[in-house]
Short mmCIF file of C-alpha atoms in Angstrom, two decimals:
data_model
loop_
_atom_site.label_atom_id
_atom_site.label_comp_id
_atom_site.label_asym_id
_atom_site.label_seq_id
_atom_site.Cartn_x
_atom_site.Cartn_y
_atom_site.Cartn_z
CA UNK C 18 0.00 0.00 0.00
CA UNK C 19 1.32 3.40 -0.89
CA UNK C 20 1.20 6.32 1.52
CA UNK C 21 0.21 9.93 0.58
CA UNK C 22 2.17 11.15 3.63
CA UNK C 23 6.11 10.79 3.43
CA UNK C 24 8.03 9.10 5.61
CA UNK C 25 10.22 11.63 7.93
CA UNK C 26 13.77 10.51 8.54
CA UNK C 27 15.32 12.90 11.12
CA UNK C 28 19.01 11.96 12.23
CA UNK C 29 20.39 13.72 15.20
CA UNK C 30 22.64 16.38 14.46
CA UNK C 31 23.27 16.75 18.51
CA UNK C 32 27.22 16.28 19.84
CA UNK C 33 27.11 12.68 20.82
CA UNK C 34 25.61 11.86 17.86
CA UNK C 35 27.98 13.61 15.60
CA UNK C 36 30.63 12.08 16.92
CA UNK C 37 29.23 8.77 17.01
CA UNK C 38 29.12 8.83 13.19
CA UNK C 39 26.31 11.21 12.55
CA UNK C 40 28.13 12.65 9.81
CA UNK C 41 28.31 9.79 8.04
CA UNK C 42 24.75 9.22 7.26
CA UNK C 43 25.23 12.69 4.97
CA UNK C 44 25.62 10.12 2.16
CA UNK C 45 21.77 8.52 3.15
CA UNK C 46 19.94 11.24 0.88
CA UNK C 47 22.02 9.54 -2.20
CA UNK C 48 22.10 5.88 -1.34
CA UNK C 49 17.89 5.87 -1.24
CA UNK C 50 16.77 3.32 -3.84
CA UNK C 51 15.08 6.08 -6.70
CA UNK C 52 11.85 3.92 -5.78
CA UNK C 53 11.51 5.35 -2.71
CA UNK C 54 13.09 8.85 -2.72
CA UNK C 55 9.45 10.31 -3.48
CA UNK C 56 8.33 8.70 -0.26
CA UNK C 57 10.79 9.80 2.36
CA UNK C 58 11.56 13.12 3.53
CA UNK C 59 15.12 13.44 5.03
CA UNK C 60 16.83 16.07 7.39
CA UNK C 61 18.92 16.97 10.32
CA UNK C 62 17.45 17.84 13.42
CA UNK C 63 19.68 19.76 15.73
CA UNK C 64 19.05 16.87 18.49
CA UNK C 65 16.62 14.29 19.16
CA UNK C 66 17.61 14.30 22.66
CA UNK C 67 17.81 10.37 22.78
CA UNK C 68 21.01 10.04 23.79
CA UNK C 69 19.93 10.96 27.86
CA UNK C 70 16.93 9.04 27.74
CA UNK C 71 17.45 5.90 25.00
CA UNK C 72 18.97 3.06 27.69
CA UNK C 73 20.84 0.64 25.75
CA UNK C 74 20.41 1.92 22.77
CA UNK C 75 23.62 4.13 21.60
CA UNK C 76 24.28 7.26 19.77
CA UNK C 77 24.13 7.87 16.35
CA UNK C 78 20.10 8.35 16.69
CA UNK C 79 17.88 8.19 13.39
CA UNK C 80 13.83 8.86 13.85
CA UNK C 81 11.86 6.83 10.61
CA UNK C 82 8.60 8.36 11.61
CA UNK C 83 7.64 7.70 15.25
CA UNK C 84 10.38 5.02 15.54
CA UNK C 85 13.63 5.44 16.97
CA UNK C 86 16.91 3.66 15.39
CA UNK C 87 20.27 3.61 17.30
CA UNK C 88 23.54 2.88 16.38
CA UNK C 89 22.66 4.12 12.50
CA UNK C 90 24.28 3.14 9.73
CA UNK C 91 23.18 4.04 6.13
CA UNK C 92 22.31 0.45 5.87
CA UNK C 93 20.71 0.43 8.92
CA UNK C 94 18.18 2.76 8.14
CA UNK C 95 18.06 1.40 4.45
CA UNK C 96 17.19 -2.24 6.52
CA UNK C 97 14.31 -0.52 8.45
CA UNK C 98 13.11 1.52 5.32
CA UNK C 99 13.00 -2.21 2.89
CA UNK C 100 10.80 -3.23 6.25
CA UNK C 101 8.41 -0.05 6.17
CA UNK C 102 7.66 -0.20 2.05
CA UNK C 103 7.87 -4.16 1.19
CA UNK P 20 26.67 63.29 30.27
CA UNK P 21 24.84 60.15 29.42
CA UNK P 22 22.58 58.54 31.64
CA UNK P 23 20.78 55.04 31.80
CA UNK P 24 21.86 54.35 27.68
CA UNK P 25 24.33 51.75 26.86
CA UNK P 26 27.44 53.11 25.65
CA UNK P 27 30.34 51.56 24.08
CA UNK P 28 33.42 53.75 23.43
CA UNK P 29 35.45 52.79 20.18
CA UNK P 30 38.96 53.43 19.17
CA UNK P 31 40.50 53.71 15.63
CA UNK P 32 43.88 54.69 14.66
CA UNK P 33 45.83 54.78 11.12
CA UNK P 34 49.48 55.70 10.92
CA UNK P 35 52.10 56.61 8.65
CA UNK P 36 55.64 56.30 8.53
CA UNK P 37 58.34 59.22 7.73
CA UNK P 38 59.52 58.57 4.01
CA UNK P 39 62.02 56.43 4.60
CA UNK P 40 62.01 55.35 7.98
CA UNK P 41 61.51 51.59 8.80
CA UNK P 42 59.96 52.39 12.22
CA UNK P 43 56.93 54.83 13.25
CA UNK P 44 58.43 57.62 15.00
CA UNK P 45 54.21 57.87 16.61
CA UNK P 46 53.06 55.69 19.10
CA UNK P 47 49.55 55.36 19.84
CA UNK P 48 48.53 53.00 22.96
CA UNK P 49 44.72 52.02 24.03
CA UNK P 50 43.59 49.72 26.99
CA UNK P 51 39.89 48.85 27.96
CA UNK P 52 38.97 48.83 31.98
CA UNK P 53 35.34 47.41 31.65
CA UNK P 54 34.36 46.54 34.82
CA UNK P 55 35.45 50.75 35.03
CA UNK P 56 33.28 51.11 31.81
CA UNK P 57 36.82 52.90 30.76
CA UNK P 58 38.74 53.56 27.67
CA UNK P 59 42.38 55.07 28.25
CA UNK P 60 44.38 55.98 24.74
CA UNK P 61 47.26 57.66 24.13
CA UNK P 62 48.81 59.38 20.99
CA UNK P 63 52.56 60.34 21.99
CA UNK P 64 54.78 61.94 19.15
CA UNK P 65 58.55 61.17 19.66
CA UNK P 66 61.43 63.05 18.76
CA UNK P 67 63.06 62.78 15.53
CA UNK P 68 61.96 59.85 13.41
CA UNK P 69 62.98 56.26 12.86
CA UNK P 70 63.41 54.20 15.17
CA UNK P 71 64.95 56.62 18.18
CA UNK P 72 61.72 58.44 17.91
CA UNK P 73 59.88 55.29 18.18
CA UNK P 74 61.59 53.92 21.38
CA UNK P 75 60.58 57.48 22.63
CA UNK P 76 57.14 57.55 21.62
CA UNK P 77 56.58 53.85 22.72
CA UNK P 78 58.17 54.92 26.65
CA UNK P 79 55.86 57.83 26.83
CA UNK P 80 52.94 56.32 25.57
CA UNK P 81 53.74 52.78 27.59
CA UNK P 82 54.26 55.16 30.64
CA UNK P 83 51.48 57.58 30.62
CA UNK P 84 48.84 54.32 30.00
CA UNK P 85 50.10 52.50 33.23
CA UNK P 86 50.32 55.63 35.27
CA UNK P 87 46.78 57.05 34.27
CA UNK P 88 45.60 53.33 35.11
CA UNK P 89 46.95 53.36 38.48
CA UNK P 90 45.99 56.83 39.30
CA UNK P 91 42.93 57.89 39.45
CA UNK P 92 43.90 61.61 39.02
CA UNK P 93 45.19 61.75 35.21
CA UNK P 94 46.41 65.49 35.51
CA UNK P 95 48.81 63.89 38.60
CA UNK P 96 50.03 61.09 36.33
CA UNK P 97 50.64 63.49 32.85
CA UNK P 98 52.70 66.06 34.80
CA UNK P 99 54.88 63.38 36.48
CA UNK P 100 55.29 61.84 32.93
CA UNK P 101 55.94 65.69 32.16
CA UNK P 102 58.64 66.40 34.56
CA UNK P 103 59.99 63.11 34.27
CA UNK P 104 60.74 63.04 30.01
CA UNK P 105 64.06 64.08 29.65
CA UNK P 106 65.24 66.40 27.19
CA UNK P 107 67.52 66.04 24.27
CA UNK P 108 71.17 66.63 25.24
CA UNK P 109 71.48 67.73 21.12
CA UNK P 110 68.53 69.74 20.69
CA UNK P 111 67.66 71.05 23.61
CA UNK P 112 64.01 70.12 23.15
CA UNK P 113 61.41 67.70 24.80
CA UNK P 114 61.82 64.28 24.10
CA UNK P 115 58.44 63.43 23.21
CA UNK P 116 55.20 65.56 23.62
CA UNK P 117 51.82 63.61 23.99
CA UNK P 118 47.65 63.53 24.31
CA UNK P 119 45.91 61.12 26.37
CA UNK P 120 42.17 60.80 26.75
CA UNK P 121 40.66 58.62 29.88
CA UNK P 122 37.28 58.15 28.34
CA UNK P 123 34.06 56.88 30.53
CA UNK P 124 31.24 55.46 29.22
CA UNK P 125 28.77 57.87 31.07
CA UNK P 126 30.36 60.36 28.74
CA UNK P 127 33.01 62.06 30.87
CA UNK P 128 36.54 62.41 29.20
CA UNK P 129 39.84 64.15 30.46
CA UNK P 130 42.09 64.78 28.13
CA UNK P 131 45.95 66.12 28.50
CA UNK P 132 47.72 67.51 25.89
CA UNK P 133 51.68 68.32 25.63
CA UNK P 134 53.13 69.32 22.48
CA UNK P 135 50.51 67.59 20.21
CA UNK P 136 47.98 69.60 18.01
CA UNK P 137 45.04 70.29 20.10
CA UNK P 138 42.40 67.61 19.51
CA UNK P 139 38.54 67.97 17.50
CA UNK P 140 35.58 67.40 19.30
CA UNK P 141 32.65 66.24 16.91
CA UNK P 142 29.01 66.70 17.98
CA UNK P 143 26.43 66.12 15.29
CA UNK P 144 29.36 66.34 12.72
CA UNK P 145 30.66 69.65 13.74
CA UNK P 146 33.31 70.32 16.07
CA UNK P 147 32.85 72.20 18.87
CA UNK P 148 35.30 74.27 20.67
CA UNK P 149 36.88 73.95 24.36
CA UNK P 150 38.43 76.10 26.98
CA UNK P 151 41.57 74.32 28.16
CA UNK P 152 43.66 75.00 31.86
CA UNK P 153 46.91 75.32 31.33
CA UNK P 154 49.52 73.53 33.70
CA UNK P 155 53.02 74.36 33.39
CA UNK P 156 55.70 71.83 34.30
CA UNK P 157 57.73 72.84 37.57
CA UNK P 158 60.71 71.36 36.22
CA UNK P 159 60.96 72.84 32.58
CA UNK P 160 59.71 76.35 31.98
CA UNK P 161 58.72 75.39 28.25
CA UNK P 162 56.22 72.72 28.87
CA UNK P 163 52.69 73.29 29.69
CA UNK P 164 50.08 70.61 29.79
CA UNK P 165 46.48 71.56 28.00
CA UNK P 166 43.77 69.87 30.38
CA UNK P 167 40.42 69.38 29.46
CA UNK P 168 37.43 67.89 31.49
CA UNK P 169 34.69 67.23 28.73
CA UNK P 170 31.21 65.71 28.33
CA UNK P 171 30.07 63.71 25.86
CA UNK P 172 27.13 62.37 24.50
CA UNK P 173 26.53 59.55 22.19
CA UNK P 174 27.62 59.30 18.53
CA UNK P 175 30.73 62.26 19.64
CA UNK P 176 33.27 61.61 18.25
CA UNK P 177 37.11 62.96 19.70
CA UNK P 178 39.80 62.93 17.13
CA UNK P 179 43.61 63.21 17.92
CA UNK P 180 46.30 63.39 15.91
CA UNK P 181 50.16 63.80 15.58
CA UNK P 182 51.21 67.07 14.47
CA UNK P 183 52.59 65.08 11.00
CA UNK P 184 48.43 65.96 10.27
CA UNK P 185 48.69 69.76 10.93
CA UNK P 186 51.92 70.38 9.21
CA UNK P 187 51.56 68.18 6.32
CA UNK P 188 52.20 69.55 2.79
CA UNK P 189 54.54 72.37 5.21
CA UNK P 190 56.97 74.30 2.65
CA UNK P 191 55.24 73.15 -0.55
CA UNK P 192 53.93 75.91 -3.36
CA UNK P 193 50.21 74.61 -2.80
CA UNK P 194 50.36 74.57 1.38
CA UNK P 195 52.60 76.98 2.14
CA UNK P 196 51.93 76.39 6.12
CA UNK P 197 51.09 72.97 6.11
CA UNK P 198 47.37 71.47 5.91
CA UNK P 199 46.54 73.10 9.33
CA UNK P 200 44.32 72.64 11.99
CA UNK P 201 41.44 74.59 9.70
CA UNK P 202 42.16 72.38 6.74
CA UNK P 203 41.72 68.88 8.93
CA UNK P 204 38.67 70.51 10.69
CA UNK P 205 36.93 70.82 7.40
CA UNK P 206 37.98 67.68 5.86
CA UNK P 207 36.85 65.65 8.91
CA UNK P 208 33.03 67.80 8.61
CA UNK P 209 33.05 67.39 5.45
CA UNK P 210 33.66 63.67 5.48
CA UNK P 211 31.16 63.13 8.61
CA UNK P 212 28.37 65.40 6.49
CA UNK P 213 28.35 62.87 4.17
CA UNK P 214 28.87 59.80 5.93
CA UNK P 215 27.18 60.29 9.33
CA UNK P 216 28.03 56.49 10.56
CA UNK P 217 31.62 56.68 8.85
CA UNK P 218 33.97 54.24 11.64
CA UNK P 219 36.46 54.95 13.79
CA UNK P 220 38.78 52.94 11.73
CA UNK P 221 37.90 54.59 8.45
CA UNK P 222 37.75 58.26 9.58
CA UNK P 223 41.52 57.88 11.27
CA UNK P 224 42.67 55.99 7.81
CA UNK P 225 41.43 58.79 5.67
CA UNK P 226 42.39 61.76 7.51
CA UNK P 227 46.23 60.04 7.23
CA UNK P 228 45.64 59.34 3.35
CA UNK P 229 44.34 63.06 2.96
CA UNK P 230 47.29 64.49 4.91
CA UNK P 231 49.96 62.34 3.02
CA UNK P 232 47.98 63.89 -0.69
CA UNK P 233 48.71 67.24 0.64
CA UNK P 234 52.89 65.90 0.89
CA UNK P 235 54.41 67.32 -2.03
CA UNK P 236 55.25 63.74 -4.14
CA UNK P 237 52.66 62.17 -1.57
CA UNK P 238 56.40 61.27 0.78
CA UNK P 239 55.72 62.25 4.26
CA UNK P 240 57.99 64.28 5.52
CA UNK P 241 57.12 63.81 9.07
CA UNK P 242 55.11 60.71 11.19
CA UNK P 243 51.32 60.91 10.20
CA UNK P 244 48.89 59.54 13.36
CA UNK P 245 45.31 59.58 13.60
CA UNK P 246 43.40 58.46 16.68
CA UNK P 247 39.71 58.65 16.59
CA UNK P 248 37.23 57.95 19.39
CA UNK P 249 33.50 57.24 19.03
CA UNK P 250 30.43 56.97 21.40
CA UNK P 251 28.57 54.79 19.92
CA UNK P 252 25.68 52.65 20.38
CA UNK P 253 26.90 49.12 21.39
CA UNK P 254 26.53 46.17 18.57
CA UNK P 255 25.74 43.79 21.17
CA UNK P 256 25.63 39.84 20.57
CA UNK P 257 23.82 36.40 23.06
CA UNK P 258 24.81 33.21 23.18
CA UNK P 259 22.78 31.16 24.77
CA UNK P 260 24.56 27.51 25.24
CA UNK P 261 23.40 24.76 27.25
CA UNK P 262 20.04 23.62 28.49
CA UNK P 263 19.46 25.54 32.21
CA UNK P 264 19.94 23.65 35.13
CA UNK P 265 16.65 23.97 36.43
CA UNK P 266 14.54 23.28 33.46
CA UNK P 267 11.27 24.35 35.62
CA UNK P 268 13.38 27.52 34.88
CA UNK P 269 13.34 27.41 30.67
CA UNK P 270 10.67 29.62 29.93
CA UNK P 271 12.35 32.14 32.24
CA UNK P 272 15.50 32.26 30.26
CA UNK P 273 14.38 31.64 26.77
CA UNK P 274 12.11 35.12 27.91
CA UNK P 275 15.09 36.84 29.00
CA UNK P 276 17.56 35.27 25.72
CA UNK P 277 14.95 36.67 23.24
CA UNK P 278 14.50 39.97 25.23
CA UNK P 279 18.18 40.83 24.84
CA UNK P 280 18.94 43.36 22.25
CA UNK P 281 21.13 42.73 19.50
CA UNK P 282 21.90 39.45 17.90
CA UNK P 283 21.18 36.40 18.97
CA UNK P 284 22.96 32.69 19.10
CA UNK P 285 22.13 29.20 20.02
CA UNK P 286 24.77 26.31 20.42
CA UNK P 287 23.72 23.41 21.51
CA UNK P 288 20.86 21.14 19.65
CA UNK P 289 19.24 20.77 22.99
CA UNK P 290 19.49 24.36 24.41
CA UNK P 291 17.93 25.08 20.54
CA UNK P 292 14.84 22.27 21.10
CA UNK P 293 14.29 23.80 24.90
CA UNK P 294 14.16 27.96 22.71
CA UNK P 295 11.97 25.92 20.11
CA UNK P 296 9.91 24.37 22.46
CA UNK P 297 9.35 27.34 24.85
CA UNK P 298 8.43 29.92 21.50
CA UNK P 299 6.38 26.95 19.68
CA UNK P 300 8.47 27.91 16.72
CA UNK P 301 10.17 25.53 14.02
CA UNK P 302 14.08 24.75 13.16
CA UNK P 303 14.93 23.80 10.32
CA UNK P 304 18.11 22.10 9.13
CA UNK P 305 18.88 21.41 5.60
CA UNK P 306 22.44 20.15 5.55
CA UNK P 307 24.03 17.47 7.71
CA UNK P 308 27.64 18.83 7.73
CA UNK P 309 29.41 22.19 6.85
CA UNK P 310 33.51 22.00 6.78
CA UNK P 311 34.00 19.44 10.08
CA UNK P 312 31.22 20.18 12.09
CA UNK P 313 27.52 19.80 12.12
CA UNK P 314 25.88 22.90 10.13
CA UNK P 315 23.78 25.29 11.40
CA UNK P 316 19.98 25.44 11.54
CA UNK P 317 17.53 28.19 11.52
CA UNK P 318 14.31 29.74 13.45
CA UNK P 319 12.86 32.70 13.53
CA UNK P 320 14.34 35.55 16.13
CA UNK P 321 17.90 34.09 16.04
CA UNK P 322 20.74 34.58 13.85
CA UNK P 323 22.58 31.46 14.01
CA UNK P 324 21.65 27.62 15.56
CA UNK P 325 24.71 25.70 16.13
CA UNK P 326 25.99 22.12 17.61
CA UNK P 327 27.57 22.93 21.23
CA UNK P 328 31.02 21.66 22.34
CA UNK P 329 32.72 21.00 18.93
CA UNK P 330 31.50 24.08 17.41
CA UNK P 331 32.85 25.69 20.20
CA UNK P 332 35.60 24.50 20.40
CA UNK P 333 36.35 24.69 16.81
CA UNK P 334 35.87 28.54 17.51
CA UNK P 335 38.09 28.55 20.35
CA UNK P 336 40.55 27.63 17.40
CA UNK P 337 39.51 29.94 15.06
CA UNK P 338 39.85 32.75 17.74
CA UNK P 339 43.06 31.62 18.65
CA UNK P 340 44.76 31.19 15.20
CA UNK P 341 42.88 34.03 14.07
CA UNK P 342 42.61 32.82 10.22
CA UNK P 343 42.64 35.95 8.00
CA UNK P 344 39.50 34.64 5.97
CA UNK P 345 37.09 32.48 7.80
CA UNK P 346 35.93 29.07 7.57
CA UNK P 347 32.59 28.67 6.23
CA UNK P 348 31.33 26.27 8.86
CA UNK P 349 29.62 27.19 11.92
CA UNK P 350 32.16 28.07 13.64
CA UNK P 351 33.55 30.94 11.35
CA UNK P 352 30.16 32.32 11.35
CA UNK P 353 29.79 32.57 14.99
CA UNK P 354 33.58 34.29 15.49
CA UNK P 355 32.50 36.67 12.70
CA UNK P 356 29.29 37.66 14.95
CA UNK P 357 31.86 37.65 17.53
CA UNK P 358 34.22 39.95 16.10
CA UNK P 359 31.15 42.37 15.12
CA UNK P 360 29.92 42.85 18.12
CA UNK P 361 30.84 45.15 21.23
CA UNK P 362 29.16 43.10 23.94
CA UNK P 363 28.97 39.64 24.27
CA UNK P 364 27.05 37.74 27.05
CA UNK P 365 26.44 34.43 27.70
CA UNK P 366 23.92 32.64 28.95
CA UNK P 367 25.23 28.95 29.79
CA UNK P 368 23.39 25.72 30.77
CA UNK P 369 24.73 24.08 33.87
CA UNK P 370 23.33 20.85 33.21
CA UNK P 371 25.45 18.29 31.93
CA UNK P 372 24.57 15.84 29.26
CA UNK P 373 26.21 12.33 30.88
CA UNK P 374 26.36 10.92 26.99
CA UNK P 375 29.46 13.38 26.48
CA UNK P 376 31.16 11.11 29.33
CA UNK P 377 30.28 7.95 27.60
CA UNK P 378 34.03 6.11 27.32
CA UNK P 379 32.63 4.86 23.84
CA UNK P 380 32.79 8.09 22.69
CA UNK P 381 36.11 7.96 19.88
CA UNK P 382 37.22 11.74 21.54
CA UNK P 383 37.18 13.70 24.88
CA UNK P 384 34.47 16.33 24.80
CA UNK P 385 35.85 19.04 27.27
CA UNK P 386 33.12 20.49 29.63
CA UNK P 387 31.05 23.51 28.23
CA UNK P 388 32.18 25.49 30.45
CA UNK P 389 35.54 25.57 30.54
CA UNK P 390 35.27 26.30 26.57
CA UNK P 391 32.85 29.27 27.44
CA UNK P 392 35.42 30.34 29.75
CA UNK P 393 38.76 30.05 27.34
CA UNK P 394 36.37 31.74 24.97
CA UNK P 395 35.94 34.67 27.63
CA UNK P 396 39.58 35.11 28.30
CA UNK P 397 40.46 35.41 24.20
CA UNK P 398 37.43 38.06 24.19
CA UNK P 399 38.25 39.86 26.19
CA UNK P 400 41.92 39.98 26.34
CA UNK P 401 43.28 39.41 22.49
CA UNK P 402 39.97 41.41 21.06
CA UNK P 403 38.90 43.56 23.73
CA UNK P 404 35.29 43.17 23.86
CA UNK P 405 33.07 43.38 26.65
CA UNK P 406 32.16 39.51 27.61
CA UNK P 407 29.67 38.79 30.64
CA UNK P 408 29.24 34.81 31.82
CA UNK P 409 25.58 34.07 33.09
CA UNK P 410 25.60 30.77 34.80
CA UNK P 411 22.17 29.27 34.37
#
């Protein structure tokens, strides 16, 4: 089923995160399948403030809609994204 | 006088050397008191030219500075530096003649005068005249101090200059007697009528350009210094950094950080959320990184959103190195608000956020604020602004 509504990504931008490899997911906005660039929205957020409140989950923090992701990768994210639209 | 208005007294000076000299034979000296709200500069002429007249200048100016710091009474310090400047053995003349100015930022200025040209006062553009006591030295029957006890108000200006200004073009067929005290006063009205905000900076560099066109062949034939003085309105600039300790307390200080005139900062993704939060207004972010460091974001009522610590930091650097052309990264944006504003305060966040701590973390992160406070000390001391540290 196809959404009208696209999917917000928001990855933390906040110092933990940043250093945590943050930065890395820069490369996300290009590495989208072309299938579903039209349903995702992507942008930095200055912080999610996860990283005081997310237990065992660890910095760098991605948000796919309501859902929280920790420890992003690009693949990560792609992982949760194949999960969301198969 | 001025009363109850924020004030912020700034300096510029320009100088020229003597054609062929490899040293200014002027020395001009400033230092800031703030918590006196006080400005002390000095414009001392020395003997000669080169570098002998420089060593002189330097010593009367270096003197004069400490001494009207110390003393409260600036008459008492000039005539001691008066009756203590030898004179040359060759010439028989003064070593070094001088004009000092202890400005306040209420509006009150003293000025002595030995030797120099006697300074301008500009109100509204025009320059107003002054009765002066005379005070002659004890010691030497030639000198005689000029003192002047003035009041200001804001957006005077007080220009001084070394008597390379007054004499220039001396001798030649088109100035037979030098530019002279007339000529400067109408350049400098002139220039002010048509430029009302014209700097410091700018006025001193222009008045030492028009003096050395007046030089037949444009080669000075004396030291050319400028020393201007403005009271101006402060440019001032907030950073707020850090969520506050007592976040019952937010609303209090986000009231109080968007109150503050002048420009307005935010480092820190979570001290931005709390401003967000607490206004109901939106950030936006459209690029991940800028240079090494996160990039900025925007919202409405604030100049510039960045990360905390490493942008810091990274600024720390930038102030420190002092790059000639900066970065384009968050950092260089917030020292070039820095270095454009007067008055700096900030508002830091005691609470600490125990992920910076985490030992997984591939660097140290050094505590806010000790950064806020390195930041302080280059402020204040290597660019002389006015910084204030709110603990929150």
């Amino acid at each position: 089923m196809e959404s009208q509504e696209k999917i917000k990504i928001r990855v933390c931008q906040g110092t933990t995160c940043f250093v945590m490899g943050a930065s890395r997911l820069e490369g996300l906005e290009t590495q989208i399948p072309p299938q579903w660039r039209q349903k995702v929205e992507i942008s930095a957020q200055p912080c999610l403030g996860m990283c005081q409140k997310a237990g065992f989950m660890k910095a760098p923090f991605v948000r796919i809609g309501d859902e929280i992701i920790g420890s992003a990768t690009v693949d990560s994210v792609l992982e949760k994204l194949s999960g969301i639209f198969k | 006088m001025i009363e109850d208005e924020a004030v912020f007294i700034d300096i510029g000076t320009a100088q020229q050397k003597k054609n062929g000299q490899n040293a200014y034979g002027d020395f001009i000296a400033s230092k800031r008191y703030p918590e006196e709200c006080r400005l002390i500069a000095v414009l001392s002429d020395g003997l000669g030219s080169g570098i002998k007249a420089n060593i002189l200048a330097n010593m009367t100016a270096t003197m004069l500075l400490k001494f009207a710091a110390a003393e409260r009474n600036l008459i008492r310090a000039a005539e001691t530096v008066m009756n203590a400047l030898p004179v040359c053995q060759v010439r028989k003349i003064s070593y070094s003649t001088f004009s000092v100015a202890d400005c306040f930022e209420d509006g009150t200025v003293r000025i002595v005068e030995e030797g120099n040209p006697e300074f301008l006062h500009l109100h509204n553009g025009k320059v107003v005249a002054h009765e002066c006591e005379r005070i002659a030295s004890q010691k030497f029957p030639e000198r005689s101090m000029r003192t002047y006890v003035l009041h200001l108000e804001k957006d005077d200006r007080l220009l001084f200059c070394s008597d390379g200004v007054t004499q220039s073009g001396l001798g030649g067929s088109l100035y037979k007697l030098g530019w002279r005290r007339e000529g400067l006063i109408d350049f400098v009205e002139s220039r002010l009528a048509s430029d009302p905000v014209l700097s410091c900076r700018r006025l001193a560099q222009e008045v030492v350009g028009e003096a050395l066109t007046k030089e037949p062949d444009r080669l000075a034939k004396d030291d050319i210094s400028c020393m201007v003085l403005h009271l101006r309105e402060p440019r001032s600039l907030v950073v707020f950094t850090g969520p506050p300790y007592d976040s019952n307390r937010d609303a209090e200080y986000v009231g109080l950080f968007m109150r503050y005139p002048g420009k307005k900062v935010i480092c820190g993704g979570t001290t931005a959320n709390v401003v967000a939060r607490e206004l109901n207004r939106e950030i936006t972010t459209e690029r991940f990184v800028k240079g090494s460091l996160p990039a900025g974001s925007r919202m409405d009522g604030v100049d510039l959103i960045t990360e905390g610590v490493l942008t810091l930091s990274k600024a720390v650097e930038y102030l420190e190195d002092d790059p000639a052309v900066l970065p384009d990264d968050a950092a260089g944006r917030l020292v070039g608000l820095f270095l454009d504003s007067d008055e700096i305060t900030f508002m830091v966040g005691a609470k600490v956020n125990q992920a910076h701590f985490d030992p997984d973390l591939p660097l140290e992160l050094e505590l806010r604020k000790n950064i806020v406070r390195r930041m302080e000390r280059l402020l204040t001391q290597k660019y002389v602004k006015q910084v204030l540290l709110r603990f929150i």
